[in-house]
mmCIF file of C-alpha atoms and ligand atoms in Angstrom:
data_model
loop_
_atom_site.group_PDB
_atom_site.id
_atom_site.type_symbol
_atom_site.label_atom_id
_atom_site.label_comp_id
_atom_site.label_asym_id
_atom_site.label_seq_id
_atom_site.Cartn_x
_atom_site.Cartn_y
_atom_site.Cartn_z
ATOM 1 C CA UNK A 1 -19.058 11.166 15.041
ATOM 2 C CA UNK A 2 -16.105 11.193 12.643
ATOM 3 C CA UNK A 3 -16.871 14.160 10.477
ATOM 4 C CA UNK A 4 -14.540 16.778 11.868
ATOM 5 C CA UNK A 5 -11.319 15.184 10.682
ATOM 6 C CA UNK A 6 -9.727 18.511 9.789
ATOM 7 C CA UNK A 7 -10.120 19.910 13.318
ATOM 8 C CA UNK A 8 -8.787 16.702 14.820
ATOM 9 C CA UNK A 9 -5.782 16.819 12.511
ATOM 10 C CA UNK A 10 -5.037 20.378 13.522
ATOM 11 C CA UNK A 11 -5.323 19.431 17.208
ATOM 12 C CA UNK A 12 -2.894 16.568 16.720
ATOM 13 C CA UNK A 13 -0.531 18.730 14.654
ATOM 14 C CA UNK A 14 -1.141 16.779 11.474
ATOM 15 C CA UNK A 15 -1.006 19.392 8.724
ATOM 16 C CA UNK A 16 -4.172 20.478 6.996
ATOM 17 C CA UNK A 17 -5.044 18.267 4.057
ATOM 18 C CA UNK A 18 -6.420 21.324 2.244
ATOM 19 C CA UNK A 19 -3.031 23.060 2.038
ATOM 20 C CA UNK A 20 -1.487 19.893 0.633
ATOM 21 C CA UNK A 21 -4.217 19.167 -1.907
ATOM 22 C CA UNK A 22 -4.276 22.799 -3.092
ATOM 23 C CA UNK A 23 -0.514 22.613 -3.628
ATOM 24 C CA UNK A 24 -0.810 19.326 -5.537
ATOM 25 C CA UNK A 25 -3.661 20.569 -7.736
ATOM 26 C CA UNK A 26 -1.450 23.538 -8.678
ATOM 27 C CA UNK A 27 1.287 21.048 -9.573
ATOM 28 C CA UNK A 28 -1.071 19.228 -11.982
ATOM 29 C CA UNK A 29 -2.548 16.478 -9.780
ATOM 30 C CA UNK A 30 -6.103 16.691 -11.090
ATOM 31 C CA UNK A 31 -8.970 14.295 -10.326
ATOM 32 C CA UNK A 32 -7.290 10.896 -10.036
ATOM 33 C CA UNK A 33 -9.729 8.014 -9.865
ATOM 34 C CA UNK A 34 -7.261 5.669 -8.222
ATOM 35 C CA UNK A 35 -4.565 6.028 -5.594
ATOM 36 C CA UNK A 36 -1.694 3.603 -5.607
ATOM 37 C CA UNK A 37 1.050 2.879 -3.087
ATOM 38 C CA UNK A 38 4.179 1.294 -4.514
ATOM 39 C CA UNK A 39 6.141 -0.547 -1.842
ATOM 40 C CA UNK A 40 9.703 -1.868 -1.761
ATOM 41 C CA UNK A 41 10.916 -2.647 -5.276
ATOM 42 C CA UNK A 42 7.604 -1.720 -6.949
ATOM 43 C CA UNK A 43 8.627 1.898 -7.716
ATOM 44 C CA UNK A 44 9.559 1.174 -11.327
ATOM 45 C CA UNK A 45 5.902 0.492 -12.189
ATOM 46 C CA UNK A 46 5.074 4.207 -12.319
ATOM 47 C CA UNK A 47 7.665 4.658 -15.081
ATOM 48 C CA UNK A 48 5.640 2.274 -17.243
ATOM 49 C CA UNK A 49 2.699 4.711 -17.281
ATOM 50 C CA UNK A 50 2.217 8.086 -18.935
ATOM 51 C CA UNK A 51 3.595 10.390 -16.229
ATOM 52 C CA UNK A 52 1.976 13.848 -16.013
ATOM 53 C CA UNK A 53 3.533 15.263 -12.846
ATOM 54 C CA UNK A 54 6.097 14.153 -10.309
ATOM 55 C CA UNK A 55 6.937 15.893 -7.012
ATOM 56 C CA UNK A 56 9.407 14.891 -4.327
ATOM 57 C CA UNK A 57 7.782 14.250 -0.927
ATOM 58 C CA UNK A 58 10.159 16.837 0.641
ATOM 59 C CA UNK A 59 8.617 19.517 -1.564
ATOM 60 C CA UNK A 60 4.994 18.723 -0.654
ATOM 61 C CA UNK A 61 3.691 20.693 2.341
ATOM 62 C CA UNK A 62 2.849 18.387 5.231
ATOM 63 C CA UNK A 63 4.058 15.209 3.557
ATOM 64 C CA UNK A 64 6.140 12.751 5.571
ATOM 65 C CA UNK A 65 9.442 11.853 3.913
ATOM 66 C CA UNK A 66 10.459 8.264 3.161
ATOM 67 C CA UNK A 67 13.880 7.502 4.633
ATOM 68 C CA UNK A 68 14.236 3.940 3.383
ATOM 69 C CA UNK A 69 16.463 2.950 0.462
ATOM 70 C CA UNK A 70 14.414 1.573 -2.460
ATOM 71 C CA UNK A 71 11.624 4.044 -1.648
ATOM 72 C CA UNK A 72 12.156 6.886 -4.099
ATOM 73 C CA UNK A 73 9.877 9.336 -2.303
ATOM 74 C CA UNK A 74 7.976 10.846 -5.232
ATOM 75 C CA UNK A 75 4.284 11.486 -5.635
ATOM 76 C CA UNK A 76 3.390 10.869 -9.261
ATOM 77 C CA UNK A 77 0.347 11.738 -11.332
ATOM 78 C CA UNK A 78 0.105 9.289 -14.220
ATOM 79 C CA UNK A 79 -2.383 7.842 -16.684
ATOM 80 C CA UNK A 80 -3.064 4.492 -18.194
ATOM 81 C CA UNK A 81 -5.580 5.026 -20.991
ATOM 82 C CA UNK A 82 -8.454 7.007 -19.512
ATOM 83 C CA UNK A 83 -7.554 6.217 -15.913
ATOM 84 C CA UNK A 84 -5.650 8.819 -13.957
ATOM 85 C CA UNK A 85 -3.725 7.609 -10.932
ATOM 86 C CA UNK A 86 -2.010 9.333 -8.049
ATOM 87 C CA UNK A 87 0.912 7.147 -7.076
ATOM 88 C CA UNK A 88 3.202 7.049 -4.077
ATOM 89 C CA UNK A 89 6.532 5.918 -5.468
ATOM 90 C CA UNK A 90 7.882 4.722 -2.149
ATOM 91 C CA UNK A 91 5.974 4.545 1.109
ATOM 92 C CA UNK A 92 6.288 5.741 4.654
ATOM 93 C CA UNK A 93 6.643 3.082 7.351
ATOM 94 C CA UNK A 94 5.759 3.041 11.015
ATOM 95 C CA UNK A 95 9.240 1.622 11.713
ATOM 96 C CA UNK A 96 10.821 4.839 10.425
ATOM 97 C CA UNK A 97 9.361 6.454 13.526
ATOM 98 C CA UNK A 98 6.258 7.927 11.931
ATOM 99 C CA UNK A 99 2.918 7.843 13.718
ATOM 100 C CA UNK A 100 -0.129 6.080 12.250
ATOM 101 C CA UNK A 101 -1.513 9.541 11.427
ATOM 102 C CA UNK A 102 1.614 10.500 9.451
ATOM 103 C CA UNK A 103 1.826 7.163 7.633
ATOM 104 C CA UNK A 104 -1.786 7.457 6.504
ATOM 105 C CA UNK A 105 -1.747 11.189 5.682
ATOM 106 C CA UNK A 106 -1.034 10.487 1.967
ATOM 107 C CA UNK A 107 -4.158 8.303 1.763
ATOM 108 C CA UNK A 108 -6.289 11.200 3.009
ATOM 109 C CA UNK A 109 -4.665 13.383 0.367
ATOM 110 C CA UNK A 110 -5.360 10.871 -2.404
ATOM 111 C CA UNK A 111 -8.976 10.700 -1.262
ATOM 112 C CA UNK A 112 -9.296 14.481 -1.100
ATOM 113 C CA UNK A 113 -7.830 14.768 -4.608
ATOM 114 C CA UNK A 114 -10.695 12.565 -5.791
ATOM 115 C CA UNK A 115 -9.429 8.968 -5.680
ATOM 116 C CA UNK A 116 -12.127 6.526 -4.567
ATOM 117 C CA UNK A 117 -10.125 3.343 -5.140
ATOM 118 C CA UNK A 118 -6.819 2.472 -3.487
ATOM 119 C CA UNK A 119 -4.382 -0.130 -4.777
ATOM 120 C CA UNK A 120 -1.645 -1.171 -2.340
ATOM 121 C CA UNK A 121 1.521 -3.140 -3.009
ATOM 122 C CA UNK A 122 4.238 -4.479 -0.756
ATOM 123 C CA UNK A 123 7.028 -6.968 -0.423
ATOM 124 C CA UNK A 124 6.162 -9.709 2.022
ATOM 125 C CA UNK A 125 7.653 -12.790 3.602
ATOM 126 C CA UNK A 126 5.884 -15.997 2.608
ATOM 127 C CA UNK A 127 4.313 -17.991 5.451
ATOM 128 C CA UNK A 128 2.190 -20.311 3.324
ATOM 129 C CA UNK A 129 4.404 -23.300 2.540
ATOM 130 C CA UNK A 130 2.961 -23.608 -0.977
ATOM 131 C CA UNK A 131 4.253 -20.156 -1.937
ATOM 132 C CA UNK A 132 7.541 -19.516 -3.704
ATOM 133 C CA UNK A 133 9.883 -16.557 -3.776
ATOM 134 C CA UNK A 134 8.779 -14.192 -6.547
ATOM 135 C CA UNK A 135 5.077 -15.142 -6.339
ATOM 136 C CA UNK A 136 2.479 -12.383 -6.508
ATOM 137 C CA UNK A 137 -0.355 -12.657 -3.980
ATOM 138 C CA UNK A 138 -3.708 -10.919 -4.221
ATOM 139 C CA UNK A 139 -4.562 -9.761 -0.689
ATOM 140 C CA UNK A 140 -7.842 -11.244 0.511
ATOM 141 C CA UNK A 141 -7.801 -9.875 4.054
ATOM 142 C CA UNK A 142 -5.353 -8.765 6.711
ATOM 143 C CA UNK A 143 -4.417 -9.413 10.332
ATOM 144 C CA UNK A 144 -3.187 -6.260 12.036
ATOM 145 C CA UNK A 145 -0.304 -7.200 14.315
ATOM 146 C CA UNK A 146 1.202 -3.711 14.155
ATOM 147 C CA UNK A 147 -1.076 -2.065 16.681
ATOM 148 C CA UNK A 148 -2.191 1.511 16.760
ATOM 149 C CA UNK A 149 -4.833 0.948 14.111
ATOM 150 C CA UNK A 150 -7.019 2.718 13.373
ATOM 151 C CA UNK A 151 -5.144 5.925 14.122
ATOM 152 C CA UNK A 152 -6.518 6.677 17.551
ATOM 153 C CA UNK A 153 -6.589 10.453 17.382
ATOM 154 C CA UNK A 154 -8.322 10.771 14.030
ATOM 155 C CA UNK A 155 -10.201 7.605 13.141
ATOM 156 C CA UNK A 156 -13.712 6.837 14.230
ATOM 157 C CA UNK A 157 -13.397 5.091 17.621
ATOM 158 C CA UNK A 158 -16.304 2.775 16.871
ATOM 159 C CA UNK A 159 -15.208 1.787 13.368
ATOM 160 C CA UNK A 160 -15.725 -1.897 12.591
ATOM 161 C CA UNK A 161 -14.258 -3.376 9.454
ATOM 162 C CA UNK A 162 -16.428 -5.579 7.328
ATOM 163 C CA UNK A 163 -14.708 -7.147 4.343
ATOM 164 C CA UNK A 164 -12.009 -4.641 3.432
ATOM 165 C CA UNK A 165 -10.574 -5.862 0.113
ATOM 166 C CA UNK A 166 -13.012 -5.456 -2.769
ATOM 167 C CA UNK A 167 -14.224 -8.791 -4.079
ATOM 168 C CA UNK A 168 -14.960 -7.549 -7.587
ATOM 169 C CA UNK A 169 -11.441 -6.168 -7.983
ATOM 170 C CA UNK A 170 -9.998 -9.447 -6.703
ATOM 171 C CA UNK A 171 -12.009 -11.362 -9.297
ATOM 172 C CA UNK A 172 -10.772 -9.035 -12.054
ATOM 173 C CA UNK A 173 -7.162 -9.553 -10.920
ATOM 174 C CA UNK A 174 -7.640 -13.335 -10.920
ATOM 175 C CA UNK A 175 -9.211 -13.216 -14.412
ATOM 176 C CA UNK A 176 -6.407 -11.076 -15.828
ATOM 177 C CA UNK A 177 -3.819 -13.440 -14.342
ATOM 178 C CA UNK A 178 -5.626 -16.513 -15.694
ATOM 179 C CA UNK A 179 -5.929 -14.994 -19.189
ATOM 180 C CA UNK A 180 -2.207 -14.258 -19.320
ATOM 181 C CA UNK A 181 -1.248 -17.663 -17.896
ATOM 182 C CA UNK A 182 0.299 -16.101 -14.814
ATOM 183 C CA UNK A 183 0.247 -17.650 -11.348
ATOM 184 C CA UNK A 184 -1.473 -15.332 -8.900
ATOM 185 C CA UNK A 185 -1.700 -16.555 -5.327
ATOM 186 C CA UNK A 186 -4.265 -15.210 -2.936
ATOM 187 C CA UNK A 187 -3.997 -14.984 0.815
ATOM 188 C CA UNK A 188 -4.175 -13.186 4.118
ATOM 189 C CA UNK A 189 -1.521 -10.575 4.858
ATOM 190 C CA UNK A 190 -0.308 -9.942 8.396
ATOM 191 C CA UNK A 191 1.552 -6.809 9.387
ATOM 192 C CA UNK A 192 4.389 -6.531 11.884
ATOM 193 C CA UNK A 193 5.957 -3.268 12.990
ATOM 194 C CA UNK A 194 9.525 -4.249 11.996
ATOM 195 C CA UNK A 195 12.148 -3.357 10.948
ATOM 196 C CA UNK A 196 13.485 -6.612 12.427
ATOM 197 C CA UNK A 197 12.406 -9.687 10.551
ATOM 198 C CA UNK A 198 10.337 -12.189 12.517
ATOM 199 C CA UNK A 199 11.660 -14.677 15.039
ATOM 200 C CA UNK A 200 10.919 -18.389 14.550
ATOM 201 C CA UNK A 201 8.262 -18.167 17.287
ATOM 202 C CA UNK A 202 6.591 -15.188 15.590
ATOM 203 C CA UNK A 203 6.574 -17.021 12.271
ATOM 204 C CA UNK A 204 4.957 -20.057 13.908
ATOM 205 C CA UNK A 205 2.372 -17.788 15.571
ATOM 206 C CA UNK A 206 1.477 -15.975 12.349
ATOM 207 C CA UNK A 207 1.022 -19.290 10.528
ATOM 208 C CA UNK A 208 -1.274 -20.572 13.275
ATOM 209 C CA UNK A 209 -3.248 -17.331 13.090
ATOM 210 C CA UNK A 210 -3.938 -18.074 9.432
ATOM 211 C CA UNK A 211 -1.639 -15.561 7.745
ATOM 212 C CA UNK A 212 -0.156 -16.457 4.359
ATOM 213 C CA UNK A 213 2.347 -13.595 4.211
ATOM 214 C CA UNK A 214 3.844 -10.939 6.476
ATOM 215 C CA UNK A 215 4.932 -7.381 5.745
ATOM 216 C CA UNK A 216 5.924 -4.272 7.695
ATOM 217 C CA UNK A 217 3.457 -1.940 6.026
ATOM 218 C CA UNK A 218 0.146 -1.546 4.227
ATOM 219 C CA UNK A 219 -2.373 -2.245 6.982
ATOM 220 C CA UNK A 220 -2.460 1.318 8.411
ATOM 221 C CA UNK A 221 -3.094 2.810 4.968
ATOM 222 C CA UNK A 222 -5.754 0.215 4.194
ATOM 223 C CA UNK A 223 -7.531 0.841 7.492
ATOM 224 C CA UNK A 224 -7.794 4.562 6.779
ATOM 225 C CA UNK A 225 -8.865 3.985 3.169
ATOM 226 C CA UNK A 226 -11.534 1.658 4.452
ATOM 227 C CA UNK A 227 -12.712 4.298 6.950
ATOM 228 C CA UNK A 228 -12.944 6.667 3.996
ATOM 229 C CA UNK A 229 -15.087 4.115 2.196
ATOM 230 C CA UNK A 230 -12.604 3.578 -0.633
ATOM 231 C CA UNK A 231 -12.571 0.399 -2.751
ATOM 232 C CA UNK A 232 -9.372 -1.423 -1.908
ATOM 233 C CA UNK A 233 -7.262 -4.016 -3.652
ATOM 234 C CA UNK A 234 -3.672 -5.046 -3.202
ATOM 235 C CA UNK A 235 -0.885 -7.316 -4.266
ATOM 236 C CA UNK A 236 2.095 -8.572 -2.256
ATOM 237 C CA UNK A 237 5.251 -9.888 -3.835
ATOM 238 C CA UNK A 238 6.712 -12.796 -1.865
ATOM 239 C CA UNK A 239 10.301 -11.632 -1.576
ATOM 240 C CA UNK A 240 11.492 -14.378 0.788
ATOM 241 C CA UNK A 241 10.100 -17.375 2.552
ATOM 242 C CA UNK A 242 9.901 -17.171 6.331
ATOM 243 C CA UNK A 243 11.830 -20.298 7.195
ATOM 244 C CA UNK A 244 11.587 -19.974 10.925
ATOM 245 C CA UNK A 245 14.037 -22.563 12.143
ATOM 246 C CA UNK A 246 17.234 -20.668 11.346
ATOM 247 C CA UNK A 247 18.240 -17.006 11.599
ATOM 248 C CA UNK A 248 16.728 -15.232 8.608
ATOM 249 C CA UNK A 249 19.405 -14.594 5.973
ATOM 250 C CA UNK A 250 17.142 -11.961 4.395
ATOM 251 C CA UNK A 251 18.190 -8.305 4.107
ATOM 252 C CA UNK A 252 16.060 -5.355 3.009
ATOM 253 C CA UNK A 253 18.235 -5.001 -0.144
ATOM 254 C CA UNK A 254 17.504 -8.618 -1.151
ATOM 255 C CA UNK A 255 13.790 -7.932 -0.865
ATOM 256 C CA UNK A 256 13.974 -5.168 -3.482
ATOM 257 C CA UNK A 257 15.908 -7.362 -5.937
ATOM 258 C CA UNK A 258 13.232 -10.080 -5.903
ATOM 259 C CA UNK A 259 10.391 -7.593 -6.360
ATOM 260 C CA UNK A 260 12.231 -5.925 -9.236
ATOM 261 C CA UNK A 261 12.297 -9.268 -11.037
ATOM 262 C CA UNK A 262 8.525 -9.583 -10.615
ATOM 263 C CA UNK A 263 7.723 -6.078 -11.859
ATOM 264 C CA UNK A 264 6.983 -7.044 -15.476
ATOM 265 C CA UNK A 265 4.422 -9.615 -14.308
ATOM 266 C CA UNK A 266 2.954 -7.093 -11.879
ATOM 267 C CA UNK A 267 2.738 -4.519 -14.633
ATOM 268 C CA UNK A 268 0.842 -6.925 -16.910
ATOM 269 C CA UNK A 269 -1.573 -7.668 -14.083
ATOM 270 C CA UNK A 270 -2.107 -4.055 -13.127
ATOM 271 C CA UNK A 271 -2.547 -2.630 -16.611
ATOM 272 C CA UNK A 272 -4.876 -5.541 -17.462
ATOM 273 C CA UNK A 273 -6.958 -4.705 -14.412
ATOM 274 C CA UNK A 274 -7.086 -0.985 -15.241
ATOM 275 C CA UNK A 275 -8.298 -1.769 -18.752
ATOM 276 C CA UNK A 276 -10.946 -4.121 -17.384
ATOM 277 C CA UNK A 277 -12.396 -1.892 -14.669
ATOM 278 C CA UNK A 278 -12.426 1.279 -16.728
ATOM 279 C CA UNK A 279 -12.395 3.787 -13.861
HETATM 280 N N1 HPA B 1 8.846 -10.134 7.190
HETATM 281 C C1 HPA B 1 8.244 -8.928 7.270
HETATM 282 N N2 HPA B 1 8.216 -8.068 6.276
HETATM 283 C C2 HPA B 1 8.778 -8.427 5.111
HETATM 284 C C3 HPA B 1 9.409 -9.666 4.960
HETATM 285 C C4 HPA B 1 9.444 -10.581 6.052
HETATM 286 O O1 HPA B 1 9.987 -11.692 5.989
HETATM 287 N N3 HPA B 1 9.896 -9.718 3.699
HETATM 288 C C5 HPA B 1 9.535 -8.533 3.112
HETATM 289 N N4 HPA B 1 8.866 -7.758 3.966
#
């Protein structure tokens, strides 16, 4: 039922993935085994790898352009040892006005380039009262509060998610963290459309629903990757705690500062995982 994605994309005016992947292959993006999306404050991670090619989103045919500060807007081809990654340095959000199809277009490109694993990162507000600002959280599952998922015009209408986040990858992440003496939380991520931060009532609702953290991204990309049968893992950085009983003092700039401070720990975790899984 969901084979003719290309025709659907043309009908809905989403550019052809073939034009984009051909362009990227010409620019040196060859056979990545993993796609990675670096959210707010995580961008610096790609500079810790061996970068092979780097193109601005504006220069890639069909690519949506990130308009948010702290989202550099580069697609990067990089290696760590034998593993080649295609990395979004900065993501596209629904709250920038992009449709689910546009936000998830880069995931289709990563898949078409050859990536069969997707690693997602984001900054998130902490809902679990045991969490602390700066904690890293391995994503166990998600609650989609953003709506519009899966992308209605392209995705399979009868798609049902089983477990989405790969258990083996989660175990590897936990092992790497334990070996390096690092605290790695695990929990359920919820997604809100944003860009406003949550009201006290929304925070109370999300907690009751069983969410441990809340972000304004990630779920659309993960849904599409899961439809494409990719292995998925992800880490959130708790950039603020959702207090709930007072107006949130948090600003988007503050979020990036906290994540930046966690980047060395994230890097240790990520490179340890790449060495372990040997893609
Ligand atoms: N809410 C939603 N998204 C976020 C938050 C938050 O408190 N912090 C970082 N991203």
